[in-house]
Short mmCIF file of C-alpha atoms and ligand atoms in Angstrom, two decimals:
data_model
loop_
_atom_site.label_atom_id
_atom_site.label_comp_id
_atom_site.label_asym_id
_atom_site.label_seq_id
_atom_site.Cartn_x
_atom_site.Cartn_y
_atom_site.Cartn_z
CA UNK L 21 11.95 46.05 59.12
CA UNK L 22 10.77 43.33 56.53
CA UNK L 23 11.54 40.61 59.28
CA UNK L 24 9.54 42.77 61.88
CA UNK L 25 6.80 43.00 59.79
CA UNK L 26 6.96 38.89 58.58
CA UNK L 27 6.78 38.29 62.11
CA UNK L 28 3.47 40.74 62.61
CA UNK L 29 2.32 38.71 59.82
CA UNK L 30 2.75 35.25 61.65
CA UNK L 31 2.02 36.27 64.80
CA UNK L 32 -1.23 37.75 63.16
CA UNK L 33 -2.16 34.29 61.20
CA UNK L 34 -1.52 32.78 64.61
CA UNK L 35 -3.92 35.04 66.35
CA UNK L 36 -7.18 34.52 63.49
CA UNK L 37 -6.10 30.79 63.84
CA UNK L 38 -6.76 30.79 67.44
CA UNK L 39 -9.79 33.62 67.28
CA UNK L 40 -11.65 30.74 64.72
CA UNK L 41 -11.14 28.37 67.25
CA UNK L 42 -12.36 30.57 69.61
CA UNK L 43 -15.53 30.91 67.55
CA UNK L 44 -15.93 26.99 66.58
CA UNK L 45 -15.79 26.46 70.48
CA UNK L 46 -18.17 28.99 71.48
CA UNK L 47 -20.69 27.76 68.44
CA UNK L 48 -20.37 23.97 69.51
CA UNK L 49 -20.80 24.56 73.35
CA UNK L 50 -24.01 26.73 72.08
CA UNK L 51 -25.29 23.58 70.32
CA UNK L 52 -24.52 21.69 73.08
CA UNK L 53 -26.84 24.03 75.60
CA UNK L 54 -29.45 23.81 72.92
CA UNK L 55 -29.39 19.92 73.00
CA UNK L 56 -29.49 19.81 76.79
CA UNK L 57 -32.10 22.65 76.86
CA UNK L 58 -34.17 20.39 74.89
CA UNK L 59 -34.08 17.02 76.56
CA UNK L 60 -34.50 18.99 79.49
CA UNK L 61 -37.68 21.24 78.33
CA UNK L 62 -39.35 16.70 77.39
CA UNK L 63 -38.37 15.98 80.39
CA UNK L 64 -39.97 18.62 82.43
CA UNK L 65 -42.90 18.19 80.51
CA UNK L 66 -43.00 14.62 81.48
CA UNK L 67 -42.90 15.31 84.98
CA UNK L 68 -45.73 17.71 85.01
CA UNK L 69 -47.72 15.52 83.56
CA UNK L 70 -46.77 13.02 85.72
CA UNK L 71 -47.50 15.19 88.54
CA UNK L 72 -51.22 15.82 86.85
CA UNK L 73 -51.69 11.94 86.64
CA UNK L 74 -50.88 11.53 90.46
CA UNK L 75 -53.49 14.19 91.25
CA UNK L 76 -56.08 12.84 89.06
CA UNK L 77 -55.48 9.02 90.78
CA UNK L 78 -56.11 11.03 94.31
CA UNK L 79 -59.25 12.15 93.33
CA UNK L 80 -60.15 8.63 91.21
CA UNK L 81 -59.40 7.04 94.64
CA UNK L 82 -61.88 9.47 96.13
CA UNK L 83 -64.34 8.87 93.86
CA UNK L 84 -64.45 5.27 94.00
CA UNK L 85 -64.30 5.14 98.13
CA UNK L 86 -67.86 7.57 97.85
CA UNK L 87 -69.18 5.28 95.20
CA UNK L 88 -68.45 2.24 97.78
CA UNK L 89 -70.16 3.87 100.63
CA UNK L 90 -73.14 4.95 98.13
CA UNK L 91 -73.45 1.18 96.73
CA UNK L 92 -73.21 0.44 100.25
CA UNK L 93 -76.05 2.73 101.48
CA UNK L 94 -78.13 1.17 98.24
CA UNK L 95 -77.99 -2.23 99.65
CA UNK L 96 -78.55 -1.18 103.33
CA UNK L 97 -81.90 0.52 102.40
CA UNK L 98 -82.85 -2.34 100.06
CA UNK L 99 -82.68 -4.04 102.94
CA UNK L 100 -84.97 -2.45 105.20
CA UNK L 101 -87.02 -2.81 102.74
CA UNK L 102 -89.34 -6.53 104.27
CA UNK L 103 -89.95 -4.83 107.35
CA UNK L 104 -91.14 -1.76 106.97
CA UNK L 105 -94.57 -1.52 108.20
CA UNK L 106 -96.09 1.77 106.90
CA UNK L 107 -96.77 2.89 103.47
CA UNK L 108 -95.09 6.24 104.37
CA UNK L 109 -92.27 4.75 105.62
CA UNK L 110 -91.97 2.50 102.73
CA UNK L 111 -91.86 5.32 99.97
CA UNK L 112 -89.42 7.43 102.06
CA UNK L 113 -86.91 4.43 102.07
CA UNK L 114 -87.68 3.91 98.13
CA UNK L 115 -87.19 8.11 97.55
CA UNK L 116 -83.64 7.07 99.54
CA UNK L 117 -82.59 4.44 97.47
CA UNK L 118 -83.75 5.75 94.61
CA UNK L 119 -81.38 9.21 95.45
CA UNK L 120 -78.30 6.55 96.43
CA UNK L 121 -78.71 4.87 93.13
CA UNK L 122 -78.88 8.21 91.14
CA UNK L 123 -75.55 8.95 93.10
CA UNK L 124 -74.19 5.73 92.35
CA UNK L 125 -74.51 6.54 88.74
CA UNK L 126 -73.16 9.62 89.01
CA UNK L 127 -70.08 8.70 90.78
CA UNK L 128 -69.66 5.90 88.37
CA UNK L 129 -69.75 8.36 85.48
CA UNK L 130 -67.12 10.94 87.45
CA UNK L 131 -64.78 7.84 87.72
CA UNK L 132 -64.95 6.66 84.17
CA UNK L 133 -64.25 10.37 83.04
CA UNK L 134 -61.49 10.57 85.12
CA UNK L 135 -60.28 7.08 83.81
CA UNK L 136 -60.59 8.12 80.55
CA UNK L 137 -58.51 11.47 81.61
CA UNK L 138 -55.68 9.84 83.19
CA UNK L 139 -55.54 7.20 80.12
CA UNK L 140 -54.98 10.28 78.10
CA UNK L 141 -52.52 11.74 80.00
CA UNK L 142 -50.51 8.39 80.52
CA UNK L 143 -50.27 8.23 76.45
CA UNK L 144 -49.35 11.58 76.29
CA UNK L 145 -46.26 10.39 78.97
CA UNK L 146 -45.43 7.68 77.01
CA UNK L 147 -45.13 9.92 73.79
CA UNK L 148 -43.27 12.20 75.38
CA UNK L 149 -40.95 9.91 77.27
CA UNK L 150 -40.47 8.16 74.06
CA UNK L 151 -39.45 11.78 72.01
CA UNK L 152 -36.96 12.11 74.96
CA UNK L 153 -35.14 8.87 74.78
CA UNK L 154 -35.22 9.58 70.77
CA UNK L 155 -33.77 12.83 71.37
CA UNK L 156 -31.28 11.99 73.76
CA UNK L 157 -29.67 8.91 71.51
CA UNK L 158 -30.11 11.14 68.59
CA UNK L 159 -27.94 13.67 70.52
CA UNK L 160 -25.63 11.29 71.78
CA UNK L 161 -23.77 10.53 68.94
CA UNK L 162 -23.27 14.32 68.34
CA UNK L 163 -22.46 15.47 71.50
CA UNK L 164 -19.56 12.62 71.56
CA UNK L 165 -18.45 14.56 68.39
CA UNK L 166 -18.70 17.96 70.27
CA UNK L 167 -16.77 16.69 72.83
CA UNK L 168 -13.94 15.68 70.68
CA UNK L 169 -14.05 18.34 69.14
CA UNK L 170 -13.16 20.89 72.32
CA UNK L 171 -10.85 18.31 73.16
CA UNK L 172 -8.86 18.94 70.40
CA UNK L 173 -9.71 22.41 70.12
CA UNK L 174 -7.78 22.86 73.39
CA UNK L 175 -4.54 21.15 72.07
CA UNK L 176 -4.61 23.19 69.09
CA UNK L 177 -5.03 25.98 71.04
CA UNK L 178 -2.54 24.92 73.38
CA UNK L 179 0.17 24.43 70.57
CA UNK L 180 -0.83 27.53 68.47
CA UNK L 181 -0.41 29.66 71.99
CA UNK L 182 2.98 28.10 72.78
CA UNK L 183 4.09 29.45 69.08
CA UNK L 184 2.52 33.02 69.75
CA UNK L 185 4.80 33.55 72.88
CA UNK L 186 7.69 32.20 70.42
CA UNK L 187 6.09 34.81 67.71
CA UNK L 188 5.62 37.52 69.64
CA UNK L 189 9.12 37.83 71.90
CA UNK L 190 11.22 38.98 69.05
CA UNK L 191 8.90 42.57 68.79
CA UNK L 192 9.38 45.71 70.30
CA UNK L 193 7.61 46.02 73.01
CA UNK L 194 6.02 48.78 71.84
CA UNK L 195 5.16 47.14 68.67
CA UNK L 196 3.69 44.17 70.78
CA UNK L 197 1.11 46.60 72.66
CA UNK L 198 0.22 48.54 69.17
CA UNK L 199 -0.34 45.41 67.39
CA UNK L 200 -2.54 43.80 70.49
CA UNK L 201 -4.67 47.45 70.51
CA UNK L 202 -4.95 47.00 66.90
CA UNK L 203 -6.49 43.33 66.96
CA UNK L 204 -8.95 44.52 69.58
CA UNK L 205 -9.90 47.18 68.11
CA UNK L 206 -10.09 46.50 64.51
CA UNK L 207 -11.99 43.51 64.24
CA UNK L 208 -8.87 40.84 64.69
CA UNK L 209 -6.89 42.55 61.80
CA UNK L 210 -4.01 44.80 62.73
CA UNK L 211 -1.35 44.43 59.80
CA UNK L 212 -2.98 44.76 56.04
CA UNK L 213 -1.42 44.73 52.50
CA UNK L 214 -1.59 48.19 51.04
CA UNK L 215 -1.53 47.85 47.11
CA UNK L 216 -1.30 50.18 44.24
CA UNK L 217 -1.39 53.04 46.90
CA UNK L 218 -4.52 51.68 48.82
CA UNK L 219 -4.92 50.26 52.61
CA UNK L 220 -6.23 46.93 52.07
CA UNK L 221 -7.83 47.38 55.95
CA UNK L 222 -9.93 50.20 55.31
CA UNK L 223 -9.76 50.19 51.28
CA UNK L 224 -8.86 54.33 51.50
CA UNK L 225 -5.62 55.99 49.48
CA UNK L 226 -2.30 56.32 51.02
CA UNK L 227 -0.30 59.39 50.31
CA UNK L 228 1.96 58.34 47.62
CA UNK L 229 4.88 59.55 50.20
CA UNK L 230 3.94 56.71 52.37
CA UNK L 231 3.53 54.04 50.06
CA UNK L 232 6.44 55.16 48.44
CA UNK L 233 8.34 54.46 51.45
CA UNK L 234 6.89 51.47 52.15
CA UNK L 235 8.31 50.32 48.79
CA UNK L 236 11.56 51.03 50.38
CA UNK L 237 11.07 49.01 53.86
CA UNK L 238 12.33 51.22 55.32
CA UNK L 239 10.08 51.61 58.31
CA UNK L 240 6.85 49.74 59.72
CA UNK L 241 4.37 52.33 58.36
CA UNK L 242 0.84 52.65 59.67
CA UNK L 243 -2.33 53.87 57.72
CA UNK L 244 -2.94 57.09 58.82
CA UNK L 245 -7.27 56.29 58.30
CA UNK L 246 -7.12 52.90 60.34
CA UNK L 247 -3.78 52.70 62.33
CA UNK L 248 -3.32 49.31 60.76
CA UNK L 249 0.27 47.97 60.39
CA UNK L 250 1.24 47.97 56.79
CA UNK L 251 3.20 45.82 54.57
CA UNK L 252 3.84 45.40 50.71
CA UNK L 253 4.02 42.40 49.05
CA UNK L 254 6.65 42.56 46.16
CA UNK L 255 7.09 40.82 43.01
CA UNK L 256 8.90 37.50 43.53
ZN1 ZN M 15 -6.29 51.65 56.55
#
């Protein structure tokens, strides 16, 4: 029984071995998605303000083709100007140049706003697009190092497996589904030291019967509060 139970042991040192790597995968593929998620998150804010700048240079082009044609109306009335004959008609051309110049200037303002707008926004690109390449060569060096990492988590996990089948073969098969229950079910630990009478797994008494027997090897015991797989470890 003592070899059974080394084996359990093994196998069960094989099993955490590959459950950590398990773990170190999972936690380096979730700072991986983080890293991505982030670049990502710049980027897309880069594009929508990119997106904002193109709209703002429609209506700037707008702008400026209404301040043309209201320069241009200026300059036509100015124009007309020498030949009017009537007083009447004279102020009524002034009132309309007068109105085209007041346009003018308000067109002009309009376009320097949006100038100023779209200057803003195009720093605010540049910042950004600037955080992103940081972040990205930041990142790069680190997610090289991630990906060596899984790289050689998988041949570890490939050699550690190929010793588990090895491990594992020699057991009942009984004793194989038990022990496979166990490790789901009790957190990845399915054989324990029991010690001066207590289950090491769930810290509760034995009967002294049991441990008494397990002195003895004479059986593979299990703790009758956790179902764990028992073993003693005697004075060398
Ligand atoms: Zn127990």
């Amino acid at each position: 029984m003592d070899d059974q139970i080394t084996l359990l042991r093994e196998l069960q040192d094989l099993d955490q071995k590959l459950n950590r790597i398990d773990q170190d995968q999972h936690k380096l593929e979730a700072e991986r998605r983080e890293i991505d998620a982030e670049v990502m998150r710049i980027r897309e804010m880069v594009e929508a303000l990119q997106k904002s700048i193109t709209e703002l240079e429609g209506q700037q082009t707008e702008l400026r083709q209404a301040l043309d044609r209201e320069q241009a109306n200026v300059v036509k009335a100015e124009q007309r100007l020498p030949e009017i004959k009537t007083q009447k008609e004279y102020l009524a051309v002034l009132k309309e140049v007068d109105t085209a110049k007041k346009l003018v200037r308000d067109l002009a303002e309009q376009s320097a706003q949006k100038n100023a707008e779209i200057q803003g926004l195009e720093q605010e690109v540049e910042e950004k697009q600037q955080a992103m390449e940081a972040l990205e060569s930041q990142s790069a060096e680190r997610c090289r190092e991630i990906e060596e990492a899984l790289k050689s988590f998988e041949g570890s996990r490939q050699s550690l497996s190929e010793q588990r089948q090895a491990q594992i073969k020699p057991l009942s098969r009984n004793l194989q589904r038990n022990y496979q229950l166990l490790m789901e079910r009790r957190g990845g630990i399915a054989v324990v030291e029991a010690r001066n009478g207590t289950c090491l797994g769930c810290n509760m008494h034995l009967p002294p019967q049991l441990f008494n027997s397990l002195l003895l090897a004479q059986d593979i015991k299990t703790c009758p509060h956790c179902n764990r797989l028992l073993f003693v470890v005697r004075d060398a």
